[in-house]
Every structure is written in C-alpha cells, then in structure tokens.
Short mmCIF file of C-alpha atoms in Angstrom, two decimals:
data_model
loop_
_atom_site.label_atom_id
_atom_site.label_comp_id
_atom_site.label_asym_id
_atom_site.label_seq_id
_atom_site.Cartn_x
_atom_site.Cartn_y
_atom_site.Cartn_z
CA UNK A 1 -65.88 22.39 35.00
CA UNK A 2 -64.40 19.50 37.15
CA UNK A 3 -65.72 18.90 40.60
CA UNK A 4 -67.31 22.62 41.03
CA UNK A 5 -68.62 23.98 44.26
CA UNK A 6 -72.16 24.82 43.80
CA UNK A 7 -74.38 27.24 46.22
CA UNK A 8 -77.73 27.54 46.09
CA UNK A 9 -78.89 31.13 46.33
CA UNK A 10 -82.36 30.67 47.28
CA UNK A 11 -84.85 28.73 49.74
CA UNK A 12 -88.50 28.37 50.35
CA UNK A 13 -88.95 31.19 52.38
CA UNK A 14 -86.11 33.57 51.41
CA UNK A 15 -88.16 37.70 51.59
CA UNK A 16 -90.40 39.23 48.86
CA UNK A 17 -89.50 42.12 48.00
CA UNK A 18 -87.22 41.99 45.14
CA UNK A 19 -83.97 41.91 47.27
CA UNK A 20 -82.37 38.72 46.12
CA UNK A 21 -80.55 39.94 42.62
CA UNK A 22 -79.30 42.92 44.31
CA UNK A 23 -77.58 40.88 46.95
CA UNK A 24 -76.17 38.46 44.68
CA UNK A 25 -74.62 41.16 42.64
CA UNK A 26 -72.92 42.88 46.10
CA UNK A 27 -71.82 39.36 47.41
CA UNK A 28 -70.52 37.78 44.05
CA UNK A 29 -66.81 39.24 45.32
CA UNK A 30 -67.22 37.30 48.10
CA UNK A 31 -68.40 34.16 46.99
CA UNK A 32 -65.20 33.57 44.66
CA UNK A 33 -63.14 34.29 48.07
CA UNK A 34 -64.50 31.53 49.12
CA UNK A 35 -63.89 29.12 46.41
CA UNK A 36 -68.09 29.05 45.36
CA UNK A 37 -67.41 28.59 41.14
CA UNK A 38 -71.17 27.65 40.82
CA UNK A 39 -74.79 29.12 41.63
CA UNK A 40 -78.27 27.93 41.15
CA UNK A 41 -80.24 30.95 41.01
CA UNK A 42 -84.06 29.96 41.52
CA UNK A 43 -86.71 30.29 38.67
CA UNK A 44 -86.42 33.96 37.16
CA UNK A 45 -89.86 34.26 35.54
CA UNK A 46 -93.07 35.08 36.51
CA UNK A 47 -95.16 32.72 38.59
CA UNK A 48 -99.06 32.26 39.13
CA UNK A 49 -98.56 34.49 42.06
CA UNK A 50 -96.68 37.62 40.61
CA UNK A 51 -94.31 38.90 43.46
CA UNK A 52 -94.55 36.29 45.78
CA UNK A 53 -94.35 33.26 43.56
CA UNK A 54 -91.56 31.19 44.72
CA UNK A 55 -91.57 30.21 40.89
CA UNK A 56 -92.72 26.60 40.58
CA UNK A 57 -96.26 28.19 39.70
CA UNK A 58 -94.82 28.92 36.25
CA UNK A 59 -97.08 31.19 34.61
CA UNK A 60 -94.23 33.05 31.93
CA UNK A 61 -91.29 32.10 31.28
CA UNK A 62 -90.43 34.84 28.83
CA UNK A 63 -91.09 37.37 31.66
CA UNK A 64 -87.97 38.10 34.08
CA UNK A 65 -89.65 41.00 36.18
CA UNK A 66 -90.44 42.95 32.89
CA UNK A 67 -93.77 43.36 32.66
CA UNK A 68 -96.92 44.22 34.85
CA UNK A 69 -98.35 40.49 34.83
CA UNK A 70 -100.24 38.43 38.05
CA UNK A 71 -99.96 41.53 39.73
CA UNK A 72 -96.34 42.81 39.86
CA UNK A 73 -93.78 43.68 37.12
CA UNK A 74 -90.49 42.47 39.34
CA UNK A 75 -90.40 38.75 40.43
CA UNK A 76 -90.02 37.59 44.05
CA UNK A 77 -86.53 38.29 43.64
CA UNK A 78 -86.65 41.66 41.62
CA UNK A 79 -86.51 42.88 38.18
CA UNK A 80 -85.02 41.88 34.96
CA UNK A 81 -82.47 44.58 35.31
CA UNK A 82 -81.43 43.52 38.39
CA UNK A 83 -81.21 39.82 37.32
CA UNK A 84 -78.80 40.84 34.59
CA UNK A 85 -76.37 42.79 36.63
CA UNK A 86 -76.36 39.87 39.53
CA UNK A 87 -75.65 37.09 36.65
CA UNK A 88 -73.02 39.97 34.96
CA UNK A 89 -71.09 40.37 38.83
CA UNK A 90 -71.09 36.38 39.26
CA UNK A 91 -69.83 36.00 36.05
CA UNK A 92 -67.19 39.06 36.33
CA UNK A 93 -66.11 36.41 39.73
CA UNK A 94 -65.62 33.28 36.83
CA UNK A 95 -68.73 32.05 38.75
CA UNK A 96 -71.02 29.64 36.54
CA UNK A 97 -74.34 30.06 37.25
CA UNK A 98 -77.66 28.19 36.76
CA UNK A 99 -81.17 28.90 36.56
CA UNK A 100 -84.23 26.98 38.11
CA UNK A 101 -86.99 26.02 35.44
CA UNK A 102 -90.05 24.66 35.34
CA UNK A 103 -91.32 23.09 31.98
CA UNK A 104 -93.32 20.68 33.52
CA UNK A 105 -96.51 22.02 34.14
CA UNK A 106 -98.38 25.96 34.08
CA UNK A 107 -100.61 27.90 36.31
CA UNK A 108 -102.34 31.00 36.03
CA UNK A 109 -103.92 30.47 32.90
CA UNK A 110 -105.87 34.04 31.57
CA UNK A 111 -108.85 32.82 29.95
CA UNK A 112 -111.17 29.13 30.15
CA UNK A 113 -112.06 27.12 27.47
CA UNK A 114 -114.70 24.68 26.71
CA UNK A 115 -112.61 21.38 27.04
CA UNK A 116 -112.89 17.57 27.34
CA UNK A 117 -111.82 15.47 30.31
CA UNK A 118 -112.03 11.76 31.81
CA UNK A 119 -111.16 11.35 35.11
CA UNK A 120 -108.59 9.53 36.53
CA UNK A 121 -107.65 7.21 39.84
CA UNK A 122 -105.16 9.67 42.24
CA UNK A 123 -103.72 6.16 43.19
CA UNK A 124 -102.99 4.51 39.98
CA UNK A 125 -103.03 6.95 37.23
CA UNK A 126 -103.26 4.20 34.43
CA UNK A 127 -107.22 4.10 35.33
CA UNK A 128 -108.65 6.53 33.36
CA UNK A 129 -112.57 6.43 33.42
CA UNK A 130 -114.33 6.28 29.91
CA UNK A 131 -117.03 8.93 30.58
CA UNK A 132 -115.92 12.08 29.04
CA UNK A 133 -117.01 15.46 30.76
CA UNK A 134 -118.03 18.37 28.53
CA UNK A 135 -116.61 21.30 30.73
CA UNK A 136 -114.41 24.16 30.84
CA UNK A 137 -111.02 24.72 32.30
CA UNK A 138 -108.47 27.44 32.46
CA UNK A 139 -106.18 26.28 30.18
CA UNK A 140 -105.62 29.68 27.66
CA UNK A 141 -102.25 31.63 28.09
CA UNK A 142 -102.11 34.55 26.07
CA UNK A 143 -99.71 37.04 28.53
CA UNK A 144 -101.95 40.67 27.50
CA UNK A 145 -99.35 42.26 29.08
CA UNK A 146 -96.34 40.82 27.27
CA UNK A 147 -98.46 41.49 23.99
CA UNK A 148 -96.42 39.06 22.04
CA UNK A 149 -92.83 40.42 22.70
CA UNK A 150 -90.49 37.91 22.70
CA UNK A 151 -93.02 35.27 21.73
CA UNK A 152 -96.49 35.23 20.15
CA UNK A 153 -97.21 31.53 21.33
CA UNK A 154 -100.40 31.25 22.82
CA UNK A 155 -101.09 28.01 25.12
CA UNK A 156 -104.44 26.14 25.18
CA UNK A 157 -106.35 23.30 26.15
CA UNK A 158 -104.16 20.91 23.23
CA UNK A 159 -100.80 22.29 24.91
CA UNK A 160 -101.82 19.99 27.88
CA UNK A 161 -102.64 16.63 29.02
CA UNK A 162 -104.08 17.33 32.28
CA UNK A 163 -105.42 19.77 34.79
CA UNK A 164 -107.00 19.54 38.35
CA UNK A 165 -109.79 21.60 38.16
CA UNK A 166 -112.59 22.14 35.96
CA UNK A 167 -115.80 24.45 36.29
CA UNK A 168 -119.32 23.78 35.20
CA UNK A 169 -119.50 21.17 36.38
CA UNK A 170 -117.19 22.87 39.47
CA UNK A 171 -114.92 19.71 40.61
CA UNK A 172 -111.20 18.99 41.96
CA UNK A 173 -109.47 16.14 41.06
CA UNK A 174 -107.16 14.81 38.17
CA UNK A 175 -108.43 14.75 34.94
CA UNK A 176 -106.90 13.96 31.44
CA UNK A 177 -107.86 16.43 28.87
CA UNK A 178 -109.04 14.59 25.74
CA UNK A 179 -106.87 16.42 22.39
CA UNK A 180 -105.64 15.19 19.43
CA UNK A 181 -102.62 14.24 21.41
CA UNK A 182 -103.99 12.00 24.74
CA UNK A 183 -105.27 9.59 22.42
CA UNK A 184 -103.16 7.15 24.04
CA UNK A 185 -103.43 8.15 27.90
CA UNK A 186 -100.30 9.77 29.35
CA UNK A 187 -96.93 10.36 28.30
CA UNK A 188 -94.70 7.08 28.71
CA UNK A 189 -90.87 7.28 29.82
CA UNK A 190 -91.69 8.97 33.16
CA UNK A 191 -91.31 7.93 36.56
CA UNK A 192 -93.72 4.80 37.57
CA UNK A 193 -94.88 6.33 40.93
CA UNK A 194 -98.68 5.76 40.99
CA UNK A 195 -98.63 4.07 37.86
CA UNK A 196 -97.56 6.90 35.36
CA UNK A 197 -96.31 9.70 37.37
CA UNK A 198 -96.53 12.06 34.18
CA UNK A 199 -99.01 14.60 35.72
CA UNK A 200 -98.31 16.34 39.05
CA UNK A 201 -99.86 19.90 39.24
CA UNK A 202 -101.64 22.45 37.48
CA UNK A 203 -101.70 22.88 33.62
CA UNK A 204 -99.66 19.45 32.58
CA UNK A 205 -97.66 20.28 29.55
CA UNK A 206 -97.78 17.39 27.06
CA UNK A 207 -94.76 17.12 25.13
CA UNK A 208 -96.15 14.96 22.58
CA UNK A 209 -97.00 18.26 20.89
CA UNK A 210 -94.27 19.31 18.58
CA UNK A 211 -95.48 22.96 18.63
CA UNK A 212 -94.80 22.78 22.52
CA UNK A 213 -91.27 21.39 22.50
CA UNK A 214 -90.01 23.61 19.90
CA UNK A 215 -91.27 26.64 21.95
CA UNK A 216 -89.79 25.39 25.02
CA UNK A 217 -86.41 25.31 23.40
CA UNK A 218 -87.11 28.24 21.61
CA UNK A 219 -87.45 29.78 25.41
CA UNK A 220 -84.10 28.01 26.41
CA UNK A 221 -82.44 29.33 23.82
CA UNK A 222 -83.89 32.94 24.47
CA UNK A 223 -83.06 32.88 27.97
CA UNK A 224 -79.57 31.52 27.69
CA UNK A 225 -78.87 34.85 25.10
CA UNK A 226 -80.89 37.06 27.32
CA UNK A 227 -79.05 36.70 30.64
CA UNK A 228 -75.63 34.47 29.28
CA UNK A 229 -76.06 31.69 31.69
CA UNK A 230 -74.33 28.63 31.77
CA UNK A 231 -77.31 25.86 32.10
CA UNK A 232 -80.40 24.88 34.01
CA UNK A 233 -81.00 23.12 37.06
CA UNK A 234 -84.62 21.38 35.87
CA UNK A 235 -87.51 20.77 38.18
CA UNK A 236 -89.87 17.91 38.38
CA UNK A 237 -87.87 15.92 36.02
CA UNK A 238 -89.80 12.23 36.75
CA UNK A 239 -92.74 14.07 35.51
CA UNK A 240 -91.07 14.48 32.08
CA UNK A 241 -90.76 12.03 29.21
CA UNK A 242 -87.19 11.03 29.36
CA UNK A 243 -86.76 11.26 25.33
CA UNK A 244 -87.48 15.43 25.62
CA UNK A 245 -84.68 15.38 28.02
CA UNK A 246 -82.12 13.80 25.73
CA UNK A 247 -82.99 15.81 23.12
CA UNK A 248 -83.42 19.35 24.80
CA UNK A 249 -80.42 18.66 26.64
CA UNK A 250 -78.24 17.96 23.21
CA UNK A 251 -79.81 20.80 21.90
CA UNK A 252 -78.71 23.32 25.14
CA UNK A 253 -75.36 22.06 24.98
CA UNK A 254 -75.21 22.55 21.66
CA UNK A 255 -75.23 26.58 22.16
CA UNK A 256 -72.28 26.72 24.03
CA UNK A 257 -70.00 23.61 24.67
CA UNK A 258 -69.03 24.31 28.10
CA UNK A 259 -72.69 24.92 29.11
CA UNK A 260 -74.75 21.93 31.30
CA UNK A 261 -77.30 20.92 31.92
CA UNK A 262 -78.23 19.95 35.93
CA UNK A 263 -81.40 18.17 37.02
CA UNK A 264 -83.22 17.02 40.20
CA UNK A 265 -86.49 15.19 40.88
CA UNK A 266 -89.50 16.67 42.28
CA UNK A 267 -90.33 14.00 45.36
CA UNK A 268 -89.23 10.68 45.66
CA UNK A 269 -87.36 8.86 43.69
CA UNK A 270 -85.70 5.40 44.10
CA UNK A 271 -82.10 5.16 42.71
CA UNK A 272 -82.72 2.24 40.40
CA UNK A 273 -85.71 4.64 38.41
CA UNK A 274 -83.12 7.51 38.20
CA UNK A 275 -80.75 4.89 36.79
CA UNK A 276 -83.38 3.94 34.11
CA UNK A 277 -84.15 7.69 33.18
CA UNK A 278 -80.06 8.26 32.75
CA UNK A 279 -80.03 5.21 30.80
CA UNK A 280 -83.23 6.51 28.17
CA UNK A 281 -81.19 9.71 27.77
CA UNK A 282 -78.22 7.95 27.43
CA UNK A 283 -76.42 10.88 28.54
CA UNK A 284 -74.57 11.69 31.66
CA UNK A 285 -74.85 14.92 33.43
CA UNK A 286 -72.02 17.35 33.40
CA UNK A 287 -71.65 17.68 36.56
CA UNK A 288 -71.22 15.02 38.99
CA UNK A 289 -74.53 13.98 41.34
CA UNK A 290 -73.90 11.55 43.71
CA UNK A 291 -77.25 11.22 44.66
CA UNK A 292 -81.01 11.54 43.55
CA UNK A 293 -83.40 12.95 45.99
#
C-alpha cells in the first residue's frame, strides 16, 4: 500500500471496560469515508494486569480475551469475539490493520524459581558484577488457565536474560540471570543507550534461545491466521537484537506478500542509531516513516 493513512485506535488512557472492539467495528464505515486505509489496533493479549493492562505488561500472547487469566477473561479492550468482528468490519472497509506487540520482555510470571543473577550498573549496563546471587525470581509462565491450547510452551528462568526483582534475598534492581545462554553478557545489535540497552523491564526475553524465537514466530504466525491481520506495529524495538528483526520480519512477510511489518522505538532514539539498526536488517520498512521517535 503506497503512502496509506494510518490511525491509531488507542491511547494511554482510553476506558476499561471492554468497549474499544465494539466501537471499532460500528465506526469502521466511517473511517473509510474519511479516507483512514490503515489502523494500529493496540496489543490484543493479555497483560500482567488482566482488564486494565494497557498491554505492554505482556503476560500471554496467545490469549485475546479468551480465557479467565490475571483476573479477567476480556482484555482492556474486550473479548476475542469482539476483536474478530472489529478486524472483520475494518477489513469489510479495505482498511489494513495492525496490531501492537510486545516480544521484548514478560510480566506476570505464575510461579518462582531458584535462579542465578549478577548485578549490573543502571548507568552503564556493560558492568556486570562477578558475584553471583543464589536466589529466586518469578520467571515460570505456564498460563493454568490456557492449559496448553494453542501452545504448550512453558517460559522459565533460561527464556530470559534479565529481571528486576529477585526474593530471598528481597532486592530491586537489574540483574542478569546467569543460563546457558548469558554466558557472554547481553545480547549485542541493540541500541547503545547506557551501554547495551538490551534489557528494559520485567522478564527480558533473550533471543539467543532458539526455542524462544521459534515460539515467537510460531505466535506471529498464529495470530496473523487467528484474526487475518495485515502486520505488526513492534514495541521496544532498540531493546531487540537487530538480526531477530531481519529474520522475523522475512519470515511475516513471507505469509502473505502484501503484509508489513511497522516498528517504533520505545524512548529515545537518535536518528543515526535507527539508521544503523535499518542497515543490520538490511531491510526497509513497508511503509514509509519519516521519523524515529
């Protein structure tokens, strides 16, 4: 699609209450009056904090208001039903529309673990202290309530490179979890914000594990059949190694070839290190950005 006109459905404090889908499906008419031939829907899943969660607390991404998880079965923005029938009316309009997503990082985990961690500098992330903490953290996602539909991947402590809290001892912070994987210290080909800007919040997902990546495009996959959109607009991207973009994003368009792939940084980012990143991929985006932010 050249030179689309993209609206974004959603913001900060838009209502709990699971009113969003419906009004998107009522108002889809409307929107191609207009000349809108583009949404960005915001994250469909379940967040840390069920019907309220904005969705940037990703907890499940396999749940679209389906089932009774973190307190609520419907989303912020309402059920899986209701998603479906707002992305079916916006599509009905020749309206392309994108979804949010957060493969970044997790909250919410449902059980601890005994785990590993060394601490590291806030300010310069590349100073990692060589003590190693026995603790625990909550770093175990097995969704009870899902019970395995859709997926039977269960995330633990060697799905992740960091976390910011751990319990006995009780301490905030940043810490890198030591796995099979962090040998090294944090993923490279991020943004070089406070030395290695790889972890930012919560549960950080380490793509170095191949288990991980092929589940999170097993999810993209999934999610594109489940509700026929058209591609992603993905969050915290200088938090993610720029070689899983490249390939996730040949492997997205690869479903459909008019599907794209959008992105946008979490925080600050200076033009010249969004230049780099597009230069790693080697890829362009499909539709034109004229600006990082």
């Amino acid at each position: 699609m050249r030179n689309p006109t993209l609206l974004q459905c959603f913001h900060w404090y838009y209502p709990e209450g699971g009113k969003l889908w419906p009004e998107l499906a009522e108002r889809a008419d409307g929107f191609n009056d207009i000349g809108i031939n583009m949404v960005w829907l915001p994250p469909a899943y379940k967040g840390a904090s069920g019907g309220y969660s904005v969705g940037y607390d990703s907890y499940d991404l396999f749940d679209l208001g389906e089932f009774d998880q973190k307190g609520s079965i419907p989303t912020k923005y309402g059920d899986k039903a209701q998603l479906l029938a707002a992305i079916d009316a916006l599509k009905r309009n020749d309206i392309a529309v994108l979804l949010d997503v957060v493969v970044n990082h997790k909250m919410g985990a449902d059980e601890k673990e005994a785990i590993r961690v060394q601490r590291v500098n806030a300010d310069d992330r590349t100073q990692i202290d060589e003590e190693i903490i026995e603790c625990e953290g909550w770093t175990r996602y097995t969704f009870p309530a899902r019970a395995g539909q859709y997926s039977k991947f269960i995330w633990d402590f060697k799905c992740f490179s960091g976390i910011d809290h751990i319990e006995n001892p009780d301490e905030d912070g940043i810490f890198k979890i030591v796995n099979d994987y962090t040998g090294e210290g944090w993923n490279d080909q991020v943004d070089d914000e406070l030395g290695n800007f790889d972890y930012l919040m919560g549960e950080n997902i380490d793509f170095r594990n191949h288990a991980v990546t092929e589940e999170i495009k097993y999810w993209a996959r999934w999610v594109m059949e489940q509700t026929q959109c058209d591609g992603f607009r993905l969050d915290a991207v200088k938090h993610i190694p720029a070689w899983f973009i490249k390939s996730g994003s040949n492997t997205y368009r690869k479903l459909r070839q008019s599907r794209c792939l959008l992105w946008r940084s979490t925080g600050r980012m200076k033009s010249i290190n969004c230049k780099r990143i597009l230069i790693r991929w080697k890829a362009k985006p499909c539709c034109s950005m004229r600006r990082c932010r």
